[in-house]
Amino acid sequence: MSIKELIRNHPDGLIASAFRFAEKAHSGQKRKSGEPYFNHVLAAAEILSSWRLDETIIAAGLLHDVVEDTAATLEDIKGEFGDEITFLVDGVSKLGRLKHRGEEAKVENLRKLILALSEDLRVIFIKLADRLHNMRTLNALPPQKQKRVAIETDEIYAPIAYRLGMQHLSGELQDLAFPHLCPKEDRWLRQTVSDKYEERLRYLERIKPTLKTALEKHNLNPFSIDFRAKRWSSLYKKLLRYDMDIDKIYDLVAMRIIFLNTEECYAALGIVHHLWPPLPGRIKDFIAMPKPNGYRSLHTTVIGPGEKFIEIQIRTKEMHEEDENGIAAHWLYAQDKTKSNAFRKPAHELKKEVGWVHELRAWQEYHDSKEGYEEFLKSMKIDFFKDRIFAITPKGDVIDLPAGSTPVDFAYQIHSEIGDACVGAKVNDNIVPLNYELRSGDLVQILTQKNKKPSEDWLKFAKTSIARDRIKAALREKRGAIGQKKTPSKAELKIVSEDRIGLIKDISSVIARSHINILNIRATTNPGSRYAIDKIQCATADKNKIEKIILKLKKVKGVKEISYRLI
Ligand code: MN
């Protein structure tokens, strides 16, 4: 609902009085663009409302610049609106002007944000809404400043939004920053992609009825079928990995099917695969195994009419909403007690989920049933972030861990090899023991040594299951127990290509030219399909060599997709 509508519904409500207060306080002030300043705070409040946050947050959003930029004081706000809103406005003002000046400042800013976040998540929502509107109106600033704000957004705000599961926001922030960070690349992309993009859209529109009919024949009525264009900034990153060949990006525009319950999603996946053959190795079940930030969806790439690849994403409305709004969506669930059960997941499914966003939700549902929303909000502020810490790498990446985690957990969270090779740690520049208990905002640097193996002692203090599992596995290897994994000695390449005469010969000669022996070739072609899948075993397990060959093989005519595993 728009702010105007909210005010019309409750002319004497909190939002209405915050609106009047802010409008008066900012009167006469202008933004760089010449617009009234009040437009900015109103826009930020509209964004908060679009995330369907509650009226306290929206009112604080309207007031977020009053203390910083007008004659009004915190005392004035306190007198008018009470402690809670004052606390939020103060929180946002304190975060105030984070300045991006080099790597050190970035880490410092992150630390400030994280501390604010662990104190009260609502402050971050307001800050993110504020930043989103500033990015949407960035062109009004002088170029030098534009770039600074864009860097800060790309390096601090977009990752924080991503961490909070607000992927949609995170993507929009990155897209808005991209033209300022990489202007040349942005122009190139716009010229190269726009035709392709239109063509893909028309194609998907054309095949949508076929899909719809097939689903309906099995009594599956999607809530919606739409198309989502790949994000600009992530498209560019992907192109870099695919030889800048736009034809290799199957998900330039993906089709998105949304249902009300999970069972329908899996059923629809089956029907899609019956309709169009799936591309091997591209079926991803992020419902059974969500991404670490909580993202859930089914993904598949199929070979559609005219032999074109289509990426299809299938998910429930609830998953979709979470994908867009992440943690903000939890407020919605907490408030909306009357919603149908179709949006709720059965308890056994919740258990399978990983990622703190989902822990948060399970936890919220527990409170939801017992004490209600007020209590949830209170305990969320107090308890949840007590159980979670956010530590920072020297490069400024945020690593979230359960409270009580140690540098060993931190190291394994970054990468299992870093965990295995860990010999010591520095926290905020001081050497600490490996069983040191980390705290939110700690800057952690892991010291490593080649060929180091984990020690049994670590199991006494390692907290996360990732670290514990990995330590145990490494210990088993060390003891040479039965069932020990042998080191791989060869690689199996899987190549999907458009079948043609001489293809295998071309592929094998590329491999032979790199002085690698081929041990075995298995080819499969599906009758009626133009695509062939070749599995080729090579006598090397050297990742570098294999990745180099893959780059060369991708240039062979007809080759569409290559993956490999070590065996
Ligand atoms: Mn602002």
Coordinates of C-alpha atoms and ligand atoms in Angstrom, one line a residue:
M1 CA 0.0 0.0 0.0
S2 CA 1.3 3.5 -0.8
I3 CA 2.0 5.9 2.1
K4 CA -0.8 8.1 0.9
E5 CA -3.3 5.2 1.1
L6 CA -1.9 4.2 4.5
I7 CA -2.5 7.8 5.7
R8 CA -6.0 7.9 4.2
N9 CA -6.9 4.7 6.1
H10 CA -5.5 6.1 9.4
P11 CA -5.5 9.9 9.3
D12 CA -4.5 10.0 13.0
G13 CA -2.1 7.1 12.9
L14 CA 1.6 6.9 13.5
I15 CA 2.5 7.2 9.8
A16 CA 0.3 10.2 9.3
S17 CA 1.9 12.1 12.1
A18 CA 5.4 11.1 11.1
F19 CA 4.6 12.3 7.6
R20 CA 3.5 15.7 8.8
F21 CA 6.4 16.0 11.2
A22 CA 9.0 15.2 8.5
E23 CA 7.3 17.4 5.9
K24 CA 7.4 20.3 8.2
A25 CA 11.0 19.7 9.4
H26 CA 12.4 19.4 5.8
S27 CA 10.3 22.2 4.4
G28 CA 12.3 24.5 2.1
Q29 CA 15.2 22.0 1.9
K30 CA 16.2 20.8 -1.6
R31 CA 18.2 17.8 -2.8
K32 CA 21.0 18.2 -5.4
S33 CA 18.5 17.5 -8.1
G34 CA 16.4 20.5 -7.1
E35 CA 13.6 18.4 -5.8
P36 CA 12.2 19.0 -2.3
Y37 CA 14.2 17.0 0.2
F38 CA 11.0 15.5 1.7
N39 CA 10.6 13.5 -1.6
H40 CA 13.6 11.5 -0.6
V41 CA 12.3 10.4 2.9
L42 CA 8.9 9.8 1.4
A43 CA 10.5 7.5 -1.3
A44 CA 12.4 5.6 1.4
A45 CA 9.2 5.1 3.4
E46 CA 7.5 3.9 0.2
I47 CA 10.3 1.3 -0.3
L48 CA 9.9 0.1 3.3
S49 CA 6.1 -0.2 2.8
S50 CA 6.7 -2.2 -0.4
W51 CA 8.7 -4.7 1.7
R52 CA 5.5 -4.7 3.8
L53 CA 7.2 -3.7 7.0
D54 CA 5.2 -2.5 9.9
E55 CA 4.1 1.1 10.7
T56 CA 6.8 1.7 13.3
I57 CA 9.5 1.1 10.7
I58 CA 7.7 3.1 8.0
A59 CA 7.3 6.1 10.4
A60 CA 10.9 5.9 11.4
G61 CA 11.7 5.8 7.7
L62 CA 9.9 9.1 7.2
L63 CA 11.9 10.6 10.1
H64 CA 15.3 9.1 9.2
D65 CA 17.0 12.3 8.1
V66 CA 15.3 14.7 10.5
V67 CA 17.9 14.7 13.2
E68 CA 20.8 14.7 10.8
D69 CA 19.6 17.3 8.4
T70 CA 17.1 19.6 10.1
A71 CA 16.8 21.7 13.3
A72 CA 14.7 19.0 15.0
T73 CA 16.4 17.0 17.7
L74 CA 16.1 13.5 19.1
E75 CA 14.4 15.0 22.1
D76 CA 11.7 16.4 19.8
I77 CA 11.2 13.0 18.3
K78 CA 11.0 11.4 21.7
G79 CA 8.4 13.8 22.9
E80 CA 6.3 13.3 19.8
F81 CA 6.8 9.6 19.0
G82 CA 8.2 7.8 22.1
D83 CA 11.3 5.6 22.7
E84 CA 11.0 3.0 20.0
I85 CA 11.0 5.3 17.0
T86 CA 13.6 7.5 18.7
F87 CA 15.8 4.5 19.0
L88 CA 15.4 3.6 15.3
V89 CA 16.0 7.2 14.1
D90 CA 19.0 7.5 16.3
G91 CA 20.4 4.2 15.0
V92 CA 20.1 5.3 11.4
S93 CA 21.6 8.7 12.2
K94 CA 24.6 7.1 14.0
L95 CA 25.3 4.9 11.0
G96 CA 24.9 8.3 9.2
R97 CA 27.6 9.0 6.8
L98 CA 29.7 5.9 6.4
K99 CA 32.5 7.1 4.2
H100 CA 34.3 4.7 1.8
R101 CA 38.0 5.5 2.0
G102 CA 40.1 2.4 1.1
E103 CA 40.1 -1.1 2.5
E104 CA 40.4 -0.2 6.1
A105 CA 37.4 2.1 6.2
K106 CA 35.4 -0.5 4.4
V107 CA 36.0 -3.0 7.2
E108 CA 35.3 -0.3 9.7
N109 CA 32.0 0.5 8.0
L110 CA 31.0 -3.1 7.8
R111 CA 31.7 -3.5 11.5
K112 CA 29.5 -0.6 12.3
L113 CA 26.7 -2.0 10.1
I114 CA 27.0 -5.4 11.7
L115 CA 26.9 -4.1 15.2
A116 CA 23.8 -2.1 14.3
L117 CA 22.3 -5.1 12.7
S118 CA 22.9 -7.3 15.7
E119 CA 21.3 -4.7 17.9
D120 CA 18.2 -4.1 15.8
L121 CA 17.6 -5.3 12.3
R122 CA 15.0 -2.6 11.6
V123 CA 17.8 0.0 11.5
I124 CA 19.4 -1.8 8.6
F125 CA 16.1 -2.0 6.7
I126 CA 15.7 1.8 6.9
K127 CA 19.4 2.3 5.9
L128 CA 18.9 -0.1 2.9
A129 CA 15.7 1.7 1.8
D130 CA 17.6 5.0 2.1
R131 CA 20.5 3.7 0.1
L132 CA 18.2 2.2 -2.6
H133 CA 16.6 5.6 -3.2
N134 CA 19.9 7.4 -3.2
M135 CA 21.1 4.9 -5.8
R136 CA 18.0 5.4 -8.0
T137 CA 18.7 9.1 -8.0
L138 CA 22.5 8.9 -8.1
N139 CA 22.7 10.8 -11.5
A140 CA 21.9 14.1 -9.7
L141 CA 25.3 14.0 -7.9
P142 CA 28.6 15.2 -9.3
P143 CA 30.5 12.3 -11.2
Q144 CA 33.2 11.9 -8.6
K145 CA 30.7 11.5 -5.8
Q146 CA 28.6 9.1 -7.9
K147 CA 31.6 6.7 -8.2
R148 CA 32.3 6.8 -4.5
V149 CA 28.6 6.1 -3.6
A150 CA 28.5 3.3 -6.2
I151 CA 31.6 1.6 -4.8
E152 CA 30.3 1.8 -1.3
T153 CA 27.0 0.3 -2.4
D154 CA 28.6 -2.5 -4.3
E155 CA 31.0 -3.4 -1.6
I156 CA 29.0 -2.9 1.6
Y157 CA 25.2 -2.5 1.1
A158 CA 24.7 -5.0 -1.7
P159 CA 26.5 -7.8 0.2
I160 CA 24.7 -7.0 3.5
A161 CA 21.4 -7.2 1.6
Y162 CA 22.5 -10.5 0.1
R163 CA 23.4 -11.8 3.6
L164 CA 20.0 -10.9 4.8
G165 CA 18.5 -13.0 1.9
M166 CA 17.2 -9.8 0.2
Q167 CA 18.5 -11.0 -3.2
H168 CA 16.2 -8.8 -5.2
L169 CA 17.4 -5.7 -3.4
S170 CA 21.0 -6.8 -3.5
G171 CA 20.8 -7.3 -7.3
E172 CA 19.1 -4.0 -7.9
L173 CA 21.8 -2.2 -5.9
Q174 CA 24.5 -3.9 -7.9
D175 CA 22.8 -3.1 -11.2
L176 CA 22.5 0.5 -10.2
A177 CA 26.2 0.7 -9.3
F178 CA 27.5 -1.2 -12.3
P179 CA 27.3 1.7 -14.9
H180 CA 29.3 3.9 -12.5
L181 CA 31.9 1.2 -11.8
C182 CA 32.3 -0.1 -15.3
P183 CA 30.9 2.4 -17.7
K184 CA 32.6 1.0 -20.8
E185 CA 31.5 -2.6 -20.1
D186 CA 28.0 -1.3 -19.4
R187 CA 27.8 0.4 -22.8
W188 CA 29.1 -2.7 -24.5
L189 CA 26.6 -4.9 -22.7
R190 CA 23.7 -2.7 -23.6
Q191 CA 24.6 -2.8 -27.3
T192 CA 25.3 -6.5 -27.4
V193 CA 22.5 -7.8 -25.4
S194 CA 19.4 -5.8 -26.1
D195 CA 18.5 -7.6 -29.4
K196 CA 19.2 -11.0 -28.0
Y197 CA 17.1 -10.2 -25.0
E198 CA 14.1 -9.2 -27.0
E199 CA 14.4 -12.3 -29.1
R200 CA 14.5 -14.5 -26.0
L201 CA 11.5 -12.8 -24.5
R202 CA 9.4 -13.3 -27.7
Y203 CA 10.5 -16.9 -27.8
L204 CA 9.4 -17.6 -24.2
E205 CA 6.1 -15.8 -24.7
R206 CA 5.5 -18.1 -27.7
I207 CA 6.1 -21.3 -25.8
K208 CA 4.3 -20.3 -22.6
P209 CA 0.9 -21.5 -23.7
T210 CA 2.3 -25.0 -24.5
L211 CA 3.7 -25.2 -20.9
K212 CA 0.5 -23.9 -19.4
T213 CA -1.7 -26.4 -21.2
A214 CA 0.6 -29.3 -20.2
L215 CA 0.5 -28.3 -16.6
E216 CA -3.3 -27.8 -16.6
K217 CA -3.7 -31.3 -18.1
H218 CA -2.2 -32.6 -14.8
N219 CA -4.4 -30.3 -12.7
L220 CA -1.5 -28.0 -11.9
N221 CA -2.5 -24.4 -11.9
P222 CA 0.4 -22.1 -11.5
F223 CA -0.1 -19.0 -9.4
S224 CA 1.9 -17.2 -12.1
I225 CA 4.3 -17.8 -15.0
D226 CA 6.6 -15.0 -15.8
F227 CA 10.1 -14.2 -17.1
R228 CA 13.0 -12.8 -15.3
A229 CA 15.9 -11.2 -17.0
K230 CA 19.3 -11.9 -15.7
R231 CA 20.7 -9.1 -13.7
W232 CA 23.0 -6.8 -15.6
S233 CA 25.9 -7.0 -13.3
S234 CA 25.8 -10.7 -12.8
L235 CA 25.3 -11.2 -16.5
Y236 CA 28.6 -9.4 -17.1
K237 CA 30.4 -11.6 -14.5
K238 CA 29.0 -14.7 -16.1
L239 CA 30.0 -13.6 -19.6
L240 CA 33.5 -13.3 -18.4
R241 CA 33.4 -16.9 -17.5
Y242 CA 31.9 -17.9 -20.8
D243 CA 34.3 -16.3 -23.3
M244 CA 31.9 -13.3 -23.6
D245 CA 29.7 -15.5 -25.8
I246 CA 26.1 -14.4 -25.2
D247 CA 24.8 -17.6 -26.8
K248 CA 26.2 -19.6 -24.0
I249 CA 24.2 -17.8 -21.4
Y250 CA 21.0 -20.0 -21.2
D251 CA 19.5 -18.0 -18.4
L252 CA 19.7 -14.6 -20.1
V253 CA 15.9 -14.7 -19.6
A254 CA 14.6 -17.4 -17.4
M255 CA 11.1 -18.6 -17.1
R256 CA 9.7 -18.6 -13.6
I257 CA 6.7 -20.7 -12.5
I258 CA 5.2 -20.0 -9.1
F259 CA 2.9 -22.4 -7.2
L260 CA 1.2 -22.3 -3.8
N261 CA 2.8 -25.5 -2.5
T262 CA 6.0 -27.4 -2.7
E263 CA 4.4 -30.7 -4.0
E264 CA 3.2 -28.8 -7.1
C265 CA 6.7 -27.6 -7.8
Y266 CA 8.1 -31.1 -7.9
A267 CA 5.2 -32.3 -10.0
A268 CA 5.7 -29.4 -12.4
L269 CA 9.4 -30.2 -12.8
G270 CA 8.4 -33.7 -13.9
I271 CA 6.0 -32.4 -16.4
V272 CA 8.5 -29.9 -17.8
H273 CA 11.0 -32.7 -18.3
H274 CA 8.4 -34.8 -20.0
L275 CA 7.6 -31.9 -22.3
W276 CA 11.2 -30.9 -23.1
P277 CA 14.4 -33.0 -22.4
P278 CA 16.5 -31.6 -19.6
L279 CA 20.1 -30.8 -20.1
P280 CA 22.1 -33.2 -17.9
G281 CA 23.8 -31.7 -14.9
R282 CA 21.7 -28.6 -14.9
I283 CA 18.9 -29.8 -12.6
K284 CA 19.3 -28.1 -9.2
D285 CA 17.1 -28.7 -6.2
F286 CA 17.6 -25.7 -4.0
I287 CA 14.4 -26.7 -2.1
A288 CA 15.9 -29.9 -0.6
M289 CA 19.3 -28.2 -0.4
P290 CA 18.9 -24.4 -0.1
K291 CA 21.8 -22.1 -0.8
P292 CA 23.7 -20.8 2.3
N293 CA 21.7 -17.5 2.3
G294 CA 18.5 -19.5 2.3
Y295 CA 17.6 -19.3 -1.4
R296 CA 15.1 -22.0 -2.3
S297 CA 13.9 -22.9 -5.8
L298 CA 14.0 -25.7 -8.4
H299 CA 16.2 -24.9 -11.4
T300 CA 16.4 -26.8 -14.7
T301 CA 17.6 -26.1 -18.2
V302 CA 15.7 -27.9 -20.9
I303 CA 16.0 -28.1 -24.7
G304 CA 12.9 -26.3 -25.9
P305 CA 11.3 -26.1 -29.3
G306 CA 13.7 -25.1 -32.1
E307 CA 16.5 -26.7 -30.0
K308 CA 16.9 -23.7 -27.8
F309 CA 18.0 -23.9 -24.2
I310 CA 15.5 -22.6 -21.6
E311 CA 16.2 -22.1 -18.0
I312 CA 13.2 -22.7 -15.8
Q313 CA 12.8 -21.9 -12.2
I314 CA 10.0 -23.4 -10.1
R315 CA 9.2 -22.3 -6.6
T316 CA 6.4 -21.5 -4.2
K317 CA 5.0 -18.0 -3.7
E318 CA 6.5 -18.0 -0.2
M319 CA 9.9 -18.9 -1.5
H320 CA 9.6 -16.3 -4.1
E321 CA 8.6 -13.6 -1.6
E322 CA 11.6 -14.6 0.6
D323 CA 13.9 -14.5 -2.5
E324 CA 12.8 -11.0 -3.1
N325 CA 12.6 -9.6 0.4
G326 CA 14.6 -12.1 2.6
I327 CA 14.4 -11.3 6.2
A328 CA 11.9 -8.5 5.6
A329 CA 9.5 -11.2 4.5
H330 CA 9.5 -12.6 8.0
W331 CA 7.9 -9.5 9.4
L332 CA 5.1 -10.1 6.9
Y333 CA 4.6 -13.7 8.1
A334 CA 4.7 -12.7 11.7
Q335 CA 2.0 -10.1 11.2
D336 CA -0.2 -11.9 8.8
K337 CA -1.8 -14.4 11.1
T338 CA -4.8 -15.0 8.9
K339 CA -3.0 -16.2 5.8
S340 CA -3.8 -19.7 4.6
N341 CA -1.8 -22.7 5.5
A342 CA -0.8 -23.2 1.9
F343 CA 2.0 -20.7 2.5
R344 CA 3.4 -22.5 5.5
K345 CA 5.7 -25.4 5.2
P346 CA 5.3 -28.6 7.1
A347 CA 7.6 -28.9 10.1
H348 CA 9.7 -31.8 8.7
E349 CA 10.7 -29.6 5.8
L350 CA 11.9 -26.8 8.0
K351 CA 14.3 -29.2 9.6
K352 CA 16.1 -29.8 6.4
E353 CA 16.7 -26.2 5.7
V354 CA 20.1 -24.7 6.3
G355 CA 21.2 -21.1 6.6
W356 CA 20.4 -18.7 9.3
V357 CA 17.5 -17.0 7.5
H358 CA 15.7 -20.3 7.8
E359 CA 16.8 -20.9 11.4
L360 CA 15.4 -17.5 12.0
R361 CA 12.1 -18.4 10.5
A362 CA 11.7 -21.7 12.3
W363 CA 12.4 -19.9 15.5
Q364 CA 10.0 -17.2 14.6
E365 CA 7.2 -19.7 13.9
Y366 CA 7.8 -21.2 17.3
H367 CA 7.4 -17.8 19.0
D368 CA 4.5 -17.0 16.7
S369 CA 2.5 -19.9 18.1
K370 CA 3.4 -19.2 21.7
E371 CA 3.7 -15.5 22.4
G372 CA 2.7 -13.7 19.3
Y373 CA 4.2 -11.0 17.3
E374 CA 5.2 -8.4 20.0
E375 CA 7.1 -11.1 21.8
F376 CA 8.7 -12.3 18.7
L377 CA 10.0 -8.9 17.8
K378 CA 11.3 -8.4 21.3
S379 CA 13.0 -11.7 21.5
M380 CA 14.3 -11.4 18.0
K381 CA 16.1 -8.3 18.9
I382 CA 17.5 -9.7 22.1
D383 CA 18.0 -13.4 21.4
F384 CA 18.5 -14.3 17.8
F385 CA 21.5 -12.2 17.1
K386 CA 22.9 -13.3 20.4
D387 CA 23.1 -16.7 18.9
R388 CA 24.8 -15.5 15.7
I389 CA 28.0 -13.6 15.2
F390 CA 29.2 -11.8 12.1
A391 CA 33.0 -11.8 11.7
I392 CA 34.9 -10.1 8.9
T393 CA 37.7 -11.3 6.6
P394 CA 40.7 -8.9 5.9
K395 CA 39.1 -8.4 2.5
G396 CA 35.8 -7.3 4.1
D397 CA 33.7 -10.4 3.5
V398 CA 31.2 -11.1 6.2
I399 CA 31.2 -14.6 7.6
D400 CA 28.3 -15.5 9.8
L401 CA 28.7 -18.2 12.4
P402 CA 26.9 -19.5 15.5
A403 CA 27.9 -17.8 18.7
G404 CA 30.8 -19.5 20.4
S405 CA 32.5 -20.1 17.1
T406 CA 36.3 -20.0 17.0
P407 CA 38.9 -19.1 14.4
V408 CA 38.9 -22.8 13.3
D409 CA 35.1 -22.5 12.5
F410 CA 35.8 -19.3 10.7
A411 CA 38.6 -20.9 8.6
Y412 CA 36.4 -23.8 7.6
Q413 CA 33.6 -21.5 6.7
I414 CA 35.8 -19.8 4.2
H415 CA 37.2 -22.9 2.6
S416 CA 38.0 -26.4 3.8
E417 CA 41.6 -26.1 2.6
I418 CA 42.1 -23.0 4.7
G419 CA 40.6 -24.9 7.7
D420 CA 42.9 -27.8 7.2
A421 CA 46.0 -25.6 6.8
C422 CA 45.1 -23.4 9.8
V423 CA 48.0 -22.9 12.3
G424 CA 47.0 -19.7 14.1
A425 CA 44.8 -16.6 13.9
K426 CA 44.8 -12.9 14.4
V427 CA 41.7 -11.2 15.7
N428 CA 41.7 -7.4 15.3
D429 CA 45.5 -7.6 14.7
N430 CA 46.3 -9.6 17.9
I431 CA 47.4 -13.3 17.9
V432 CA 44.8 -15.4 19.6
P433 CA 44.6 -19.1 20.5
L434 CA 42.6 -21.3 18.1
N435 CA 39.9 -21.9 20.7
Y436 CA 39.3 -18.1 21.1
E437 CA 35.7 -17.2 21.1
L438 CA 34.9 -14.8 18.3
R439 CA 32.5 -11.8 18.6
S440 CA 30.5 -9.8 16.1
G441 CA 32.5 -7.3 14.3
D442 CA 35.8 -9.1 14.8
L443 CA 38.3 -8.8 12.0
V444 CA 39.8 -12.3 11.6
Q445 CA 42.9 -13.3 9.8
I446 CA 43.7 -17.0 9.5
L447 CA 47.4 -18.0 9.4
T448 CA 48.1 -21.1 7.4
Q449 CA 50.9 -23.4 6.7
K450 CA 51.1 -25.8 3.7
N451 CA 50.6 -29.5 4.3
K452 CA 49.3 -28.9 7.8
K453 CA 46.7 -31.3 9.0
P454 CA 43.9 -30.7 11.5
S455 CA 44.5 -31.7 15.1
E456 CA 42.2 -33.9 17.2
D457 CA 42.1 -31.2 19.8
W458 CA 40.1 -29.0 17.5
L459 CA 37.1 -31.2 18.0
K460 CA 37.0 -30.0 21.6
F461 CA 36.0 -26.5 20.6
A462 CA 35.0 -26.4 16.9
K463 CA 31.3 -25.4 16.9
T464 CA 30.0 -25.6 13.3
S465 CA 29.1 -28.9 11.7
I466 CA 31.1 -27.9 8.6
A467 CA 34.3 -27.7 10.6
R468 CA 33.6 -30.8 12.7
D469 CA 32.8 -33.0 9.8
R470 CA 35.8 -31.9 7.9
I471 CA 38.2 -32.3 10.9
K472 CA 36.9 -35.8 11.4
A473 CA 37.3 -36.7 7.8
A474 CA 40.9 -35.4 7.8
L475 CA 41.7 -37.4 10.9
R476 CA 40.3 -40.6 9.4
E477 CA 42.5 -40.0 6.3
K478 CA 45.5 -39.4 8.6
R479 CA 44.9 -42.7 10.4
G480 CA 44.5 -44.4 7.1
A481 CA 41.2 -46.0 8.2
I482 CA 39.3 -48.3 5.9
G483 CA 37.0 -46.5 3.5
Q484 CA 39.6 -43.8 3.1
K485 CA 39.2 -41.8 0.0
K486 CA 41.9 -42.4 -2.6
T487 CA 43.5 -39.4 -4.3
P488 CA 42.1 -39.0 -7.7
S489 CA 44.4 -39.9 -10.6
K490 CA 42.2 -39.1 -13.6
A491 CA 39.6 -36.7 -14.7
E492 CA 36.3 -37.3 -16.5
L493 CA 35.2 -34.5 -18.8
K494 CA 31.5 -34.4 -19.7
I495 CA 30.9 -32.5 -23.0
V496 CA 27.5 -31.5 -24.3
S497 CA 27.6 -30.6 -27.9
E498 CA 25.7 -30.3 -31.1
D499 CA 26.4 -33.6 -32.8
R500 CA 28.2 -33.6 -36.1
I501 CA 30.5 -35.7 -38.1
G502 CA 34.1 -35.4 -36.9
L503 CA 33.2 -33.9 -33.5
I504 CA 34.9 -36.6 -31.4
K505 CA 38.0 -36.4 -33.6
D506 CA 38.2 -32.6 -33.1
I507 CA 37.8 -33.0 -29.4
S508 CA 40.4 -35.7 -29.0
S509 CA 42.9 -33.9 -31.1
V510 CA 42.6 -30.8 -28.8
I511 CA 43.3 -33.1 -25.8
A512 CA 46.1 -34.9 -27.5
R513 CA 47.8 -31.6 -28.5
S514 CA 47.9 -30.8 -24.8
H515 CA 49.9 -34.0 -24.2
I516 CA 47.3 -35.7 -22.1
N517 CA 46.4 -39.3 -22.7
I518 CA 42.8 -40.2 -23.3
L519 CA 41.9 -43.4 -21.4
N520 CA 38.3 -43.9 -22.5
I521 CA 35.6 -42.2 -24.5
R522 CA 31.9 -42.8 -24.1
A523 CA 29.4 -41.1 -26.4
T524 CA 25.7 -41.0 -26.0
T525 CA 23.2 -39.4 -28.4
N526 CA 19.6 -39.2 -27.7
P527 CA 17.6 -40.3 -30.7
G528 CA 15.7 -37.3 -32.1
S529 CA 18.1 -34.8 -30.4
R530 CA 20.8 -32.9 -32.0
Y531 CA 22.9 -33.0 -28.9
A532 CA 25.5 -35.5 -27.9
I533 CA 27.0 -36.1 -24.5
D534 CA 30.6 -37.4 -24.5
K535 CA 32.3 -38.6 -21.4
I536 CA 36.1 -38.6 -21.8
Q537 CA 38.5 -40.0 -19.2
C538 CA 41.9 -38.4 -19.2
A539 CA 45.1 -39.5 -17.5
T540 CA 45.6 -36.4 -15.4
A541 CA 44.1 -35.1 -12.1
D542 CA 45.8 -31.7 -12.4
K543 CA 43.0 -29.2 -12.1
N544 CA 44.9 -26.4 -13.8
K545 CA 45.6 -28.6 -16.9
I546 CA 42.1 -29.7 -17.1
E547 CA 40.7 -26.2 -16.8
K548 CA 43.1 -25.1 -19.6
I549 CA 41.9 -27.9 -21.9
I550 CA 38.3 -27.0 -21.1
L551 CA 38.9 -23.4 -22.3
K552 CA 40.3 -24.8 -25.6
L553 CA 37.5 -27.4 -26.0
K554 CA 34.9 -24.7 -25.6
K555 CA 36.2 -23.2 -28.9
V556 CA 35.5 -26.4 -30.8
K557 CA 32.6 -26.0 -33.1
G558 CA 29.4 -27.3 -31.6
V559 CA 30.5 -27.7 -28.0
K560 CA 27.9 -26.2 -25.7
E561 CA 28.9 -27.1 -22.2
I562 CA 31.7 -28.9 -20.4
S563 CA 32.0 -30.1 -16.8
Y564 CA 34.5 -32.4 -15.1
R565 CA 35.1 -34.5 -12.1
L566 CA 38.2 -36.1 -10.7
I567 CA 38.0 -39.8 -10.2
Ligands
MN1 MN 18.4 9.6 3.7

